[in-house]
């Protein structure tokens, strides 16, 4: 005992003065560092409990790779915690760590060995096992992240100490309930896409929810809004792990159980929103963005049903908000390891480069993968005024898709085998990038110049009940119609009477319709025309039920909040809210929809996609139509 006290005292003394120094890794042997966590906490000079760890190197190419687990967590802000690390028998030295990591290490140190399913807990933890001040090492180790998580016995997710507590008993109870409900829902196509319709199972749970249970559901909502679900690295870490255990202060559960809990929360919230019967749950603010983040993560996890190109992974993360990272380029690095085109994209992990270079690398890969459709995807993002400026054809991936982007005229779709429009005909997309990677040359055909812009915003919060949708949409369509008639009268030769009538119901939805049965977007048909008549003229023989509520809702969401514009020769179309008079409508060779380009100081910049009535099916393009090269800056 006396010797033990002396050892601790010596350790404390050394920690007061010496900081931990990393031994270099042998990159040729693909070495990593692992840390073995002591089950005893030491006491630092400030009286606080401090974890102690023993570090050693292991190689993926050798036979000395022991069984280990990985830790997935949020760093948080600031390095205010201290751990003791002993390396190769040298005296322990202190290393500053984030408070959240310190909490996690203290938590795991207190757990019995069997709780982590390993004799003694051996971890790979990025904050400890990578020398964060050595960019060359960081490049090498981050490039190995997929393999590091894939080779681990399991990944432990640490959600930390939350405002509310969630007991393992509650997890087990709701896990069983939701498993039964989800089995019913998954076997019924009508219920699968509408959780609120799973009424029997949800209503039964609601009727059994006691006051204490509501507190547990508040706790679950608190967990689902944890910043961990917003981390850019979450998708890769979970997707490549063979097993995932979610830990928090006071409990743990498997990933499938946590997924079931999320489904329960989603079911209850959807049901309560429809029934409007529960005031208690109204206080629970659970962002749909975070819920969708979790769903996206789950869909990629453990056994992905298919592989995804880099642009589709980035799209999902931007859409649902899994973009929280210390550095902007991590949005690319965190997805690259599980992308189907990782070996051909030509992007290497390099933290010495500025994030704008990485975004440009990604933009070139997107062009290589999707051609002109990548331009349509890139120009959705509103450019910021923060220096340094990116070229207009490079997407600013710092901006989240769910908040900063206008839903594109051409629907998000990464299957290039089927196109809805063919404004530029069936020609192949061509592009050239200059050596400085600042100018993108593409072939375009000038159509016309915008001379008038009128905003029409129909926001999603208007969707409360069938009656309010009808009233709002009546006023909205009537206002639309007046502008269409006014615009068509200015150039009466542009559209005949039939075309004028058609534009009233095609333009507002960009000539698209969401087919709820097929879960697909297609060109607008007679059902949209009938719906238009039913909404605008309630006494019409057709009723608003001609098109399902979900189809109406989703069709409108696709086009909000575009503006309507008129060109000099009488074309009418929809564009981005940033559209201004003087913007030019161009057909881009290889693109299915027109684009708006803006000339500033004699240089063109990429604007947005556009829907222009009467030219979406190649009406302006013939076999001999020339598409001159145009530089985009």
Coordinates of C-alpha atoms in Angstrom, one line a residue, residues 4 8 28 52 76 143 147 150 199 204 291 297 334 336 345 389 423 425 461 490 497 619:
X4 CA 1.4 2.3 -4.3
X8 CA 0.8 7.8 -7.4
X28 CA 4.8 2.1 -44.0
X52 CA -4.8 6.7 -16.5
X76 CA -17.1 19.6 -27.6
X143 CA -7.2 8.0 -44.4
X147 CA -10.3 0.2 -41.6
X150 CA -14.0 -1.9 -39.5
X199 CA -52.9 3.9 -35.1
X204 CA -52.2 1.7 -27.3
X291 CA -34.6 12.7 -36.7
X297 CA -27.3 7.1 -40.3
X334 CA -15.7 11.7 -43.3
X336 CA -14.8 9.4 -48.7
X345 CA -12.2 10.3 -57.1
X389 CA -14.8 33.2 -52.4
X423 CA -34.3 21.2 -72.7
X425 CA -31.7 17.8 -76.4
X461 CA -46.2 26.2 -42.3
X490 CA -47.3 41.2 -73.5
X497 CA -54.9 29.8 -75.9
X619 CA -38.2 22.8 -78.6

